């Protein structure tokens, strides 16, 4: 049996959590590969430090780094006492190196995506040796290993894409043989490198993705994602207090849920697991005996229609509207080409059947840029009034109801929108994927929580 275990930010941020991590890893039989996140809040802190440096405020950036280093040193002192001397030295080295990077950013007043990746991955570089030292001290020999040179990606810094064949080759030659000597590798999540060794990162929340990539590359029998809740829940527990952990779900449902904001699992995580048909389980570090949520290809149907309701905020709706667009071939293509040329990702599209408008949902901070660029693209049409206007509505949120049981069940949309109507939530745009696995709609950001609660209540009434 070979298991990859990933521990998230809160699972490595306190002595209580870390002792639990040591017990979980120590009690598991067979080959184990551990993947760790930065401690909760650290990656945010590093981004803040990089922002300060880019604004020329080297001293502020340095202060943030010293605070982060101190917090980690305290953790080591609490857990390992004098036994933590080696790890403390490593933290000091890593901190000094990161401060040097921040100083050069401050001199240039410019932080490239490549420099940013070198800075914001500090968190995982320090948490891995802490976890490895703790495991060793509690009777499970372990060693910290950087994912650089193991997970190989392209050079899209900040959001790199793994190269599976190259990754597999490196992992098979450099990581798998180590498993035979019974020392548990503790690998840095989130970060990776290009084939020639430049540090990259896999995007925010990317440690889940690291774990899935590694699970596929080591031919794991199971991927366990340990977090601070007892599985994937029927809604974000911070929004819906009586949300319940789901007894099981499919890869497809997990992919939809994470795409539309369920932070519990990174959107791209399930792909390597699906391809390698590795079962994924979401478990709670703080309640390791809870059953959690297994995610597999074909879970037995459980009679539910909507399994979970999720939402994603800080978005903007851009609408291109005008009667002169009806039936004009290539119109939508020009809208999407413009969006792609700006490098903006589109989360949802909706077009009315009269073809009078096309709506795109994109990150809120990109709406003004896209509007200006669409106005340039359609300047002639705007002058002729074939295109009436390019409108922006922000901030908005997407809410999605997800579940395999929706497929072929009549009346689901009526129940979703009936519940929203009763809650007096105004729906701005609607989309349903042809997979019938989700119904998603756009509401004003201020109505997001109310909308999630209304849909959740409709399908999960006790
Ligand atoms: P980690 O650091 O362990 O990766 P995250 O903070 O990234 O943890 O994800 C776990 C959090 O996701 C939970 O604490 C919870 O607040 C949030 N969350 C949002 N939607 C859901 C959901 N549907 N089910 C479970 N957790 C959710
Ligand atoms: N530390 C990274 C982040 O906060 C990756 C992760 O936690 O998964 O985004
Ligand atoms: Mg996470």
Short mmCIF file of C-alpha atoms and ligand atoms in Angstrom, two decimals:
data_model
loop_
_atom_site.label_atom_id
_atom_site.label_comp_id
_atom_site.label_asym_id
_atom_site.label_seq_id
_atom_site.Cartn_x
_atom_site.Cartn_y
_atom_site.Cartn_z
CA UNK A 1 0.00 0.00 0.00
CA UNK A 2 1.37 3.41 -0.97
CA UNK A 3 -0.29 6.54 0.36
CA UNK A 4 0.30 10.21 -0.33
CA UNK A 5 -0.79 12.39 2.60
CA UNK A 6 -1.14 16.15 2.17
CA UNK A 7 -1.44 18.45 5.18
CA UNK A 8 -2.84 21.93 4.65
CA UNK A 9 -2.02 25.28 6.22
CA UNK A 10 -3.90 24.98 9.52
CA UNK A 11 -2.72 21.37 9.88
CA UNK A 12 0.90 22.52 10.19
CA UNK A 13 0.40 25.83 11.99
CA UNK A 14 0.17 24.86 15.67
CA UNK A 15 1.83 22.36 18.03
CA UNK A 16 -1.52 20.59 18.56
CA UNK A 17 -2.06 20.21 14.82
CA UNK A 18 1.51 19.08 14.19
CA UNK A 19 1.39 16.46 16.96
CA UNK A 20 -1.72 15.12 15.29
CA UNK A 21 0.11 15.05 11.94
CA UNK A 22 2.89 13.01 13.56
CA UNK A 23 0.36 10.52 14.96
CA UNK A 24 -1.47 10.19 11.65
CA UNK A 25 1.69 9.57 9.63
CA UNK A 26 3.23 7.36 12.32
CA UNK A 27 0.23 5.05 12.56
CA UNK A 28 -0.11 4.43 8.83
CA UNK A 29 1.40 1.24 7.36
CA UNK A 30 3.13 0.90 4.00
CA UNK A 31 4.93 3.50 1.88
CA UNK A 32 4.12 7.06 2.82
CA UNK A 33 4.81 10.30 0.99
CA UNK A 34 3.96 13.47 2.89
CA UNK A 35 3.25 16.79 1.17
CA UNK A 36 2.96 19.97 3.23
CA UNK A 37 1.60 23.49 2.76
CA UNK A 38 3.02 26.62 4.28
CA UNK A 39 1.57 27.38 7.72
CA UNK A 40 -1.78 29.19 7.51
CA UNK A 41 -1.35 32.87 6.67
CA UNK A 42 2.31 32.59 5.68
CA UNK A 43 1.79 32.74 1.90
CA UNK A 44 -0.45 35.80 2.35
CA UNK A 45 2.32 37.38 4.44
CA UNK A 46 4.89 36.66 1.73
CA UNK A 47 2.70 38.29 -0.90
CA UNK A 48 2.39 41.32 1.37
CA UNK A 49 6.18 41.40 1.74
CA UNK A 50 6.62 41.24 -2.03
CA UNK A 51 4.10 44.08 -2.48
CA UNK A 52 6.00 46.20 0.04
CA UNK A 53 9.29 45.48 -1.67
CA UNK A 54 7.88 46.29 -5.12
CA UNK A 55 6.75 49.64 -3.71
CA UNK A 56 10.31 50.29 -2.57
CA UNK A 57 9.62 49.63 1.13
CA UNK A 58 12.46 47.23 1.87
CA UNK A 59 12.31 47.71 5.64
CA UNK A 60 8.62 46.82 5.80
CA UNK A 61 9.19 43.73 3.68
CA UNK A 62 12.03 42.72 5.97
CA UNK A 63 9.89 43.21 9.05
CA UNK A 64 7.25 40.85 7.65
CA UNK A 65 9.94 38.24 6.93
CA UNK A 66 11.38 38.51 10.42
CA UNK A 67 7.92 38.07 11.93
CA UNK A 68 7.33 34.98 9.81
CA UNK A 69 10.73 33.56 10.76
CA UNK A 70 10.01 34.22 14.44
CA UNK A 71 6.64 32.46 14.30
CA UNK A 72 8.26 29.39 12.74
CA UNK A 73 11.12 29.44 15.24
CA UNK A 74 8.59 29.53 18.09
CA UNK A 75 6.85 26.51 16.63
CA UNK A 76 10.15 24.64 16.48
CA UNK A 77 11.01 25.62 20.06
CA UNK A 78 7.61 24.45 21.33
CA UNK A 79 7.77 21.14 19.51
CA UNK A 80 11.42 20.17 19.56
CA UNK A 81 13.17 22.28 22.22
CA UNK A 82 16.95 22.05 21.86
CA UNK A 83 16.51 19.22 19.38
CA UNK A 84 15.37 21.78 16.84
CA UNK A 85 18.76 23.50 16.38
CA UNK A 86 19.33 22.21 12.82
CA UNK A 87 15.89 23.27 11.67
CA UNK A 88 16.35 26.71 13.24
CA UNK A 89 19.56 27.15 11.27
CA UNK A 90 17.74 26.18 8.10
CA UNK A 91 14.98 28.69 8.81
CA UNK A 92 17.57 31.41 9.34
CA UNK A 93 19.28 30.57 6.02
CA UNK A 94 16.04 30.54 4.09
CA UNK A 95 14.93 33.78 5.68
CA UNK A 96 18.19 35.51 4.82
CA UNK A 97 17.99 34.35 1.24
CA UNK A 98 14.40 35.57 0.90
CA UNK A 99 15.24 38.93 2.46
CA UNK A 100 18.06 39.31 -0.07
CA UNK A 101 15.59 38.68 -2.88
CA UNK A 102 13.16 41.22 -1.42
CA UNK A 103 15.94 43.81 -1.16
CA UNK A 104 16.74 43.48 -4.83
CA UNK A 105 13.04 43.76 -5.66
CA UNK A 106 12.91 46.94 -3.57
CA UNK A 107 15.90 48.41 -5.40
CA UNK A 108 14.34 47.69 -8.78
CA UNK A 109 10.83 48.54 -7.56
CA UNK A 110 9.63 45.73 -9.72
CA UNK A 111 8.72 42.16 -8.84
CA UNK A 112 8.59 39.86 -11.86
CA UNK A 113 6.41 36.75 -11.74
CA UNK A 114 9.61 34.74 -11.58
CA UNK A 115 10.96 36.63 -8.56
CA UNK A 116 7.56 36.41 -6.89
CA UNK A 117 7.59 32.61 -7.13
CA UNK A 118 11.01 32.49 -5.52
CA UNK A 119 9.68 34.65 -2.66
CA UNK A 120 6.21 33.25 -1.97
CA UNK A 121 7.40 29.63 -1.82
CA UNK A 122 9.40 30.36 1.35
CA UNK A 123 6.48 29.10 3.43
CA UNK A 124 6.66 25.53 2.13
CA UNK A 125 10.45 25.55 2.24
CA UNK A 126 10.33 26.16 6.00
CA UNK A 127 7.34 24.00 6.87
CA UNK A 128 8.76 20.84 5.25
CA UNK A 129 11.90 20.66 7.45
CA UNK A 130 9.81 21.41 10.54
CA UNK A 131 7.43 18.54 9.80
CA UNK A 132 10.30 16.18 8.88
CA UNK A 133 12.15 16.95 12.13
CA UNK A 134 9.01 16.47 14.18
CA UNK A 135 8.16 13.13 12.54
CA UNK A 136 11.72 11.93 13.18
CA UNK A 137 11.59 13.07 16.81
CA UNK A 138 8.29 11.22 17.31
CA UNK A 139 9.65 7.94 15.95
CA UNK A 140 9.00 8.11 12.21
CA UNK A 141 12.30 8.82 10.42
CA UNK A 142 11.65 11.48 7.79
CA UNK A 143 13.52 13.86 5.51
CA UNK A 144 12.46 17.16 3.93
CA UNK A 145 12.69 17.25 0.15
CA UNK A 146 12.09 20.19 -2.17
CA UNK A 147 9.71 19.54 -5.06
CA UNK A 148 12.11 21.44 -7.30
CA UNK A 149 13.59 18.91 -9.68
CA UNK A 150 10.79 16.46 -8.88
CA UNK A 151 7.65 18.24 -10.08
CA UNK A 152 8.63 19.68 -13.46
CA UNK A 153 6.49 22.43 -14.99
CA UNK A 154 6.48 24.89 -17.85
CA UNK A 155 7.62 28.45 -17.12
CA UNK A 156 4.23 30.07 -16.52
CA UNK A 157 5.40 31.56 -13.23
CA UNK A 158 2.65 31.97 -10.66
CA UNK A 159 0.47 29.38 -12.28
CA UNK A 160 2.75 26.77 -13.78
CA UNK A 161 1.52 23.68 -15.61
CA UNK A 162 3.10 20.35 -14.72
CA UNK A 163 4.76 18.25 -17.40
CA UNK A 164 3.57 14.77 -16.40
CA UNK A 165 6.05 12.63 -18.36
CA UNK A 166 9.11 14.58 -17.17
CA UNK A 167 7.75 14.67 -13.61
CA UNK A 168 7.13 10.94 -13.61
CA UNK A 169 10.65 10.22 -14.82
CA UNK A 170 12.24 12.37 -12.10
CA UNK A 171 9.97 11.01 -9.37
CA UNK A 172 10.57 7.41 -10.40
CA UNK A 173 14.35 7.81 -10.44
CA UNK A 174 14.84 10.19 -7.54
CA UNK A 175 11.96 9.73 -5.10
CA UNK A 176 10.61 6.20 -5.41
CA UNK A 177 13.95 4.44 -4.64
CA UNK A 178 14.12 6.39 -1.37
CA UNK A 179 10.84 4.85 -0.22
CA UNK A 180 12.62 1.50 0.17
CA UNK A 181 14.82 2.81 2.99
CA UNK A 182 11.76 3.57 5.18
CA UNK A 183 12.49 7.24 5.59
CA UNK A 184 9.32 9.22 4.93
CA UNK A 185 9.87 12.01 2.39
CA UNK A 186 8.22 15.29 3.40
CA UNK A 187 7.84 17.26 0.20
CA UNK A 188 7.19 20.97 -0.22
CA UNK A 189 3.72 21.55 -1.70
CA UNK A 190 2.86 24.47 -3.99
CA UNK A 191 6.30 24.84 -5.56
CA UNK A 192 7.93 23.09 -8.47
CA UNK A 193 10.59 23.93 -11.03
CA UNK A 194 11.17 24.13 -14.74
CA UNK A 195 13.29 21.37 -16.28
CA UNK A 196 16.35 23.58 -15.88
CA UNK A 197 15.70 24.31 -12.25
CA UNK A 198 13.91 27.68 -12.03
CA UNK A 199 11.42 27.78 -9.16
CA UNK A 200 7.77 27.91 -10.20
CA UNK A 201 4.52 27.78 -8.24
CA UNK A 202 1.25 26.02 -8.97
CA UNK A 203 -1.14 28.84 -8.01
CA UNK A 204 -2.80 29.64 -4.69
CA UNK A 205 -3.99 26.58 -2.84
CA UNK A 206 -1.65 24.58 -5.07
CA UNK A 207 -0.36 22.12 -2.45
CA UNK A 208 -3.39 19.91 -3.13
CA UNK A 209 -2.32 19.88 -6.75
CA UNK A 210 1.29 19.01 -5.80
CA UNK A 211 0.00 16.06 -3.81
CA UNK A 212 -2.15 14.81 -6.68
CA UNK A 213 0.71 15.15 -9.18
CA UNK A 214 3.00 13.21 -6.86
CA UNK A 215 0.32 10.59 -6.15
CA UNK A 216 0.07 9.90 -9.88
CA UNK A 217 3.85 9.90 -10.35
CA UNK A 218 4.54 7.41 -7.51
CA UNK A 219 1.55 5.18 -8.46
CA UNK A 220 -0.11 5.77 -5.10
CA UNK A 221 -3.03 3.62 -4.01
CA UNK A 222 -4.66 6.55 -2.24
CA UNK A 223 -4.33 10.31 -1.92
CA UNK A 224 -5.38 11.69 1.45
CA UNK A 225 -5.92 15.42 1.78
CA UNK A 226 -5.92 16.40 5.46
CA UNK A 227 -7.47 19.76 6.25
CA UNK A 228 -9.42 21.45 9.05
CA UNK A 229 -12.93 20.16 8.22
CA UNK A 230 -14.22 16.58 8.15
CA UNK A 231 -14.58 16.29 4.38
CA UNK A 232 -16.19 18.10 1.51
CA UNK A 233 -19.33 19.64 2.93
CA UNK A 234 -22.72 20.38 1.45
CA UNK A 235 -21.75 24.09 1.54
CA UNK A 236 -18.94 26.26 2.81
CA UNK A 237 -19.29 25.86 6.60
CA UNK A 238 -18.39 29.52 7.06
CA UNK A 239 -21.56 30.47 5.14
CA UNK A 240 -23.94 27.68 6.10
CA UNK A 241 -23.61 26.71 9.72
CA UNK A 242 -25.41 23.37 9.43
CA UNK A 243 -23.53 22.21 6.32
CA UNK A 244 -22.78 18.48 6.51
CA UNK A 245 -19.79 16.46 5.31
CA UNK A 246 -20.68 14.46 2.19
CA UNK A 247 -20.40 10.67 2.56
CA UNK A 248 -18.98 10.37 -0.97
CA UNK A 249 -18.69 12.17 -4.26
CA UNK A 250 -17.47 11.69 -7.82
CA UNK A 251 -14.38 13.21 -9.43
CA UNK A 252 -16.70 15.17 -11.72
CA UNK A 253 -18.65 16.63 -8.79
CA UNK A 254 -15.43 17.52 -6.97
CA UNK A 255 -14.08 19.23 -10.08
CA UNK A 256 -17.25 21.34 -10.49
CA UNK A 257 -17.36 22.25 -6.82
CA UNK A 258 -13.74 23.33 -6.64
CA UNK A 259 -13.98 25.22 -9.93
CA UNK A 260 -16.81 27.28 -8.44
CA UNK A 261 -14.98 28.12 -5.26
CA UNK A 262 -15.02 25.28 -2.72
CA UNK A 263 -11.63 26.06 -1.23
CA UNK A 264 -11.39 22.64 0.41
CA UNK A 265 -9.89 21.25 -2.79
CA UNK A 266 -7.81 22.97 -5.49
CA UNK A 267 -9.61 22.99 -8.86
CA UNK A 268 -6.94 21.14 -10.79
CA UNK A 269 -6.29 18.55 -8.09
CA UNK A 270 -8.61 15.89 -9.26
CA UNK A 271 -7.22 15.71 -12.82
CA UNK A 272 -4.03 13.74 -12.13
CA UNK A 273 -6.00 11.56 -9.72
CA UNK A 274 -8.72 10.85 -12.28
CA UNK A 275 -6.21 10.00 -14.98
CA UNK A 276 -4.41 7.59 -12.70
CA UNK A 277 -7.70 6.41 -11.14
CA UNK A 278 -6.40 7.09 -7.65
CA UNK A 279 -9.09 7.47 -4.99
CA UNK A 280 -8.89 10.77 -3.11
CA UNK A 281 -10.09 11.21 0.46
CA UNK A 282 -10.64 14.51 2.25
CA UNK A 283 -9.96 14.09 5.98
CA UNK A 284 -9.70 16.19 9.12
CA UNK A 285 -6.30 16.50 10.86
CA UNK A 286 -8.10 17.61 14.03
CA UNK A 287 -10.55 14.66 13.97
CA UNK A 288 -8.65 11.96 12.09
CA UNK A 289 -11.17 9.25 12.96
CA UNK A 290 -14.04 11.02 11.19
CA UNK A 291 -14.88 9.18 7.99
CA UNK A 292 -14.22 12.13 5.66
CA UNK A 293 -15.27 12.28 2.03
CA UNK A 294 -13.97 9.73 -0.47
CA UNK A 295 -13.84 11.00 -4.05
CA UNK A 296 -13.90 8.27 -6.68
CA UNK A 297 -14.88 7.73 -10.32
CA UNK A 298 -18.28 6.10 -9.82
CA UNK A 299 -19.57 6.36 -6.28
CA UNK A 300 -22.86 4.59 -5.58
CA UNK A 301 -25.77 7.02 -6.05
CA UNK A 302 -27.06 8.33 -2.75
CA UNK A 303 -30.44 9.62 -3.89
CA UNK A 304 -29.41 13.27 -3.58
CA UNK A 305 -30.21 15.77 -6.32
CA UNK A 306 -28.06 18.78 -5.43
CA UNK A 307 -25.15 17.47 -3.40
CA UNK A 308 -23.47 20.75 -2.58
CA UNK A 309 -23.84 24.47 -3.11
CA UNK A 310 -20.79 26.59 -3.60
CA UNK A 311 -19.89 30.15 -4.52
CA UNK A 312 -17.10 32.29 -5.83
CA UNK A 313 -16.94 36.03 -5.24
CA UNK A 314 -14.90 39.06 -6.32
CA UNK A 315 -16.07 38.64 -9.91
CA UNK A 316 -17.39 41.02 -12.52
CA UNK A 317 -19.96 40.62 -15.25
CA UNK A 318 -19.13 42.19 -18.60
CA UNK A 319 -22.02 42.43 -21.05
CA UNK A 320 -21.71 43.33 -24.72
CA UNK A 321 -25.12 44.40 -25.87
CA UNK A 322 -26.69 45.58 -29.10
CA UNK A 323 -29.42 44.64 -31.57
CA UNK A 324 -27.02 44.84 -34.52
CA UNK A 325 -25.19 41.73 -33.34
CA UNK A 326 -28.00 39.28 -34.07
CA UNK A 327 -26.95 36.66 -36.54
CA UNK A 328 -23.58 38.29 -37.28
CA UNK A 329 -21.14 35.43 -37.71
CA UNK A 330 -17.90 35.65 -35.78
CA UNK A 331 -19.19 38.15 -33.25
CA UNK A 332 -18.78 35.89 -30.21
CA UNK A 333 -15.36 34.85 -31.50
CA UNK A 334 -14.21 38.47 -31.50
CA UNK A 335 -15.43 38.90 -27.92
CA UNK A 336 -13.52 35.81 -26.81
CA UNK A 337 -10.42 36.66 -28.83
CA UNK A 338 -10.29 40.04 -27.12
CA UNK A 339 -10.63 38.38 -23.72
CA UNK A 340 -7.92 35.85 -24.52
CA UNK A 341 -5.58 38.54 -25.85
CA UNK A 342 -5.87 40.29 -22.47
CA UNK A 343 -4.99 37.00 -20.74
CA UNK A 344 -8.22 37.05 -18.76
CA UNK A 345 -9.83 33.78 -17.74
CA UNK A 346 -13.58 33.48 -18.20
CA UNK A 347 -15.48 31.67 -15.49
CA UNK A 348 -18.93 31.64 -17.01
CA UNK A 349 -20.58 32.63 -20.28
CA UNK A 350 -24.20 33.33 -20.95
CA UNK A 351 -25.89 34.46 -24.16
CA UNK A 352 -29.54 35.23 -24.59
CA UNK A 353 -31.28 33.34 -27.42
CA UNK A 354 -32.14 36.59 -29.16
CA UNK A 355 -28.35 36.99 -29.47
CA UNK A 356 -28.73 40.55 -28.25
CA UNK A 357 -26.11 40.18 -25.58
CA UNK A 358 -23.15 38.15 -24.50
CA UNK A 359 -22.22 38.11 -20.82
CA UNK A 360 -18.86 37.04 -19.47
CA UNK A 361 -18.01 36.51 -15.84
CA UNK A 362 -14.36 37.30 -15.09
CA UNK A 363 -12.29 38.34 -12.05
CA UNK A 364 -13.54 41.74 -10.83
CA UNK A 365 -10.11 43.33 -11.03
CA UNK A 366 -9.95 42.65 -14.79
CA UNK A 367 -13.32 44.18 -15.74
CA UNK A 368 -12.15 47.71 -16.55
CA UNK A 369 -9.29 46.42 -18.64
CA UNK A 370 -11.62 44.14 -20.61
CA UNK A 371 -14.24 46.84 -21.09
CA UNK A 372 -11.65 49.23 -22.54
CA UNK A 373 -10.30 46.57 -24.81
CA UNK A 374 -13.77 45.49 -26.02
CA UNK A 375 -14.66 49.12 -26.69
CA UNK A 376 -11.56 49.36 -28.88
CA UNK A 377 -12.38 46.12 -30.67
CA UNK A 378 -15.98 47.19 -31.38
CA UNK A 379 -15.39 50.93 -31.88
CA UNK A 380 -16.90 50.86 -35.40
CA UNK A 381 -19.97 48.88 -34.24
CA UNK A 382 -20.40 51.21 -31.26
CA UNK A 383 -20.36 54.21 -33.59
CA UNK A 384 -22.98 52.59 -35.82
CA UNK A 385 -24.98 51.50 -32.73
CA UNK A 386 -24.81 47.87 -33.81
CA UNK A 387 -23.28 47.44 -30.40
CA UNK A 388 -25.16 49.58 -27.91
CA UNK A 389 -22.78 49.36 -24.99
CA UNK A 390 -20.22 47.35 -23.06
CA UNK A 391 -21.48 47.18 -19.53
CA UNK A 392 -19.76 46.18 -16.30
CA UNK A 393 -21.46 44.94 -13.16
CA UNK A 394 -19.11 44.32 -10.22
CA UNK A 395 -18.66 42.95 -7.68
CA UNK A 396 -20.78 39.90 -8.37
CA UNK A 397 -20.56 36.26 -7.32
CA UNK A 398 -21.27 32.96 -9.03
CA UNK A 399 -23.30 30.48 -7.03
CA UNK A 400 -23.38 26.88 -8.24
CA UNK A 401 -25.55 23.94 -7.25
CA UNK A 402 -23.68 20.72 -8.02
CA UNK A 403 -24.69 17.05 -8.08
CA UNK A 404 -24.76 14.04 -10.41
CA UNK A 405 -28.34 13.42 -9.28
CA UNK A 406 -29.46 16.54 -11.17
CA UNK A 407 -28.86 14.80 -14.48
CA UNK A 408 -32.21 13.92 -15.97
CA UNK A 409 -34.14 14.94 -12.86
CA UNK A 410 -36.89 17.33 -13.97
CA UNK A 411 -37.70 20.41 -11.95
CA UNK A 412 -34.30 21.04 -10.37
CA UNK A 413 -33.92 24.48 -11.94
CA UNK A 414 -37.44 25.36 -10.84
CA UNK A 415 -36.58 24.44 -7.26
CA UNK A 416 -33.30 26.40 -7.35
CA UNK A 417 -34.88 29.55 -8.73
CA UNK A 418 -38.06 29.12 -6.67
CA UNK A 419 -35.94 29.08 -3.51
CA UNK A 420 -34.06 32.18 -4.67
CA UNK A 421 -37.33 33.93 -5.46
CA UNK A 422 -38.70 33.24 -2.00
CA UNK A 423 -35.47 34.55 -0.50
CA UNK A 424 -35.86 37.65 -2.70
CA UNK A 425 -32.46 37.17 -4.33
CA UNK A 426 -32.19 38.80 -7.74
CA UNK A 427 -30.52 36.54 -10.32
CA UNK A 428 -28.48 38.45 -12.90
CA UNK A 429 -27.45 35.66 -15.30
CA UNK A 430 -27.80 31.89 -15.50
CA UNK A 431 -25.79 29.06 -17.05
CA UNK A 432 -26.21 25.33 -17.01
CA UNK A 433 -23.42 23.07 -18.19
CA UNK A 434 -24.47 20.49 -20.77
CA UNK A 435 -23.23 17.85 -18.34
CA UNK A 436 -26.25 18.79 -16.20
CA UNK A 437 -23.93 18.44 -13.25
CA UNK A 438 -24.38 21.99 -12.13
CA UNK A 439 -26.65 24.97 -12.36
CA UNK A 440 -24.76 28.19 -11.87
CA UNK A 441 -26.00 31.73 -11.65
CA UNK A 442 -24.73 35.21 -10.95
CA UNK A 443 -25.90 37.42 -8.09
CA UNK A 444 -24.67 40.66 -6.56
CA UNK A 445 -21.78 39.95 -4.20
CA UNK A 446 -23.84 41.35 -1.32
CA UNK A 447 -26.48 38.65 -1.92
CA UNK A 448 -24.05 35.79 -2.24
CA UNK A 449 -24.42 34.26 1.22
CA UNK A 450 -28.19 34.62 1.15
CA UNK A 451 -28.32 32.83 -2.20
CA UNK A 452 -26.10 29.96 -0.99
CA UNK A 453 -28.23 29.52 2.12
CA UNK A 454 -31.48 29.55 0.16
CA UNK A 455 -30.34 26.86 -2.28
CA UNK A 456 -28.76 24.77 0.48
CA UNK A 457 -31.92 24.96 2.56
CA UNK A 458 -34.04 23.85 -0.42
CA UNK A 459 -32.05 20.66 -1.03
CA UNK A 460 -30.75 19.81 2.44
CA UNK A 461 -33.71 20.38 4.68
CA UNK A 462 -33.52 17.81 7.44
P1 LIG B 1 -5.95 23.76 3.69
O1 LIG B 1 -5.02 24.80 4.19
O2 LIG B 1 -6.03 22.56 4.56
O3 LIG B 1 -5.73 23.43 2.24
P2 LIG B 1 -8.16 25.44 2.96
O4 LIG B 1 -8.42 26.63 3.82
O5 LIG B 1 -7.49 25.62 1.65
O6 LIG B 1 -7.40 24.37 3.84
O7 LIG B 1 -9.53 24.67 2.70
C1 LIG B 1 -10.33 24.23 3.78
C2 LIG B 1 -11.43 25.22 4.03
O8 LIG B 1 -12.30 25.25 2.89
C3 LIG B 1 -12.37 24.88 5.15
O9 LIG B 1 -11.85 25.34 6.38
C4 LIG B 1 -13.66 25.58 4.76
O10 LIG B 1 -13.77 26.80 5.44
C5 LIG B 1 -13.50 25.88 3.28
N1 LIG B 1 -14.58 25.36 2.44
C6 LIG B 1 -15.24 26.05 1.50
N2 LIG B 1 -16.19 25.32 0.92
C7 LIG B 1 -16.14 24.10 1.51
C8 LIG B 1 -16.90 22.90 1.33
N3 LIG B 1 -17.87 22.78 0.44
N4 LIG B 1 -16.58 21.85 2.11
C9 LIG B 1 -15.58 21.95 3.02
N5 LIG B 1 -14.85 23.06 3.23
C10 LIG B 1 -15.12 24.14 2.48
N1 LIG B 2 0.68 27.92 0.69
C1 LIG B 2 0.00 28.04 -0.59
C2 LIG B 2 -1.19 29.00 -0.48
O1 LIG B 2 -1.47 29.49 0.60
C3 LIG B 2 -0.43 26.72 -1.14
C4 LIG B 2 -1.40 25.93 -0.29
O2 LIG B 2 -1.59 26.21 0.89
O3 LIG B 2 -2.00 24.99 -0.84
O4 LIG B 2 -1.79 29.29 -1.46
MG1 LIG B 3 -6.10 24.58 0.46
#
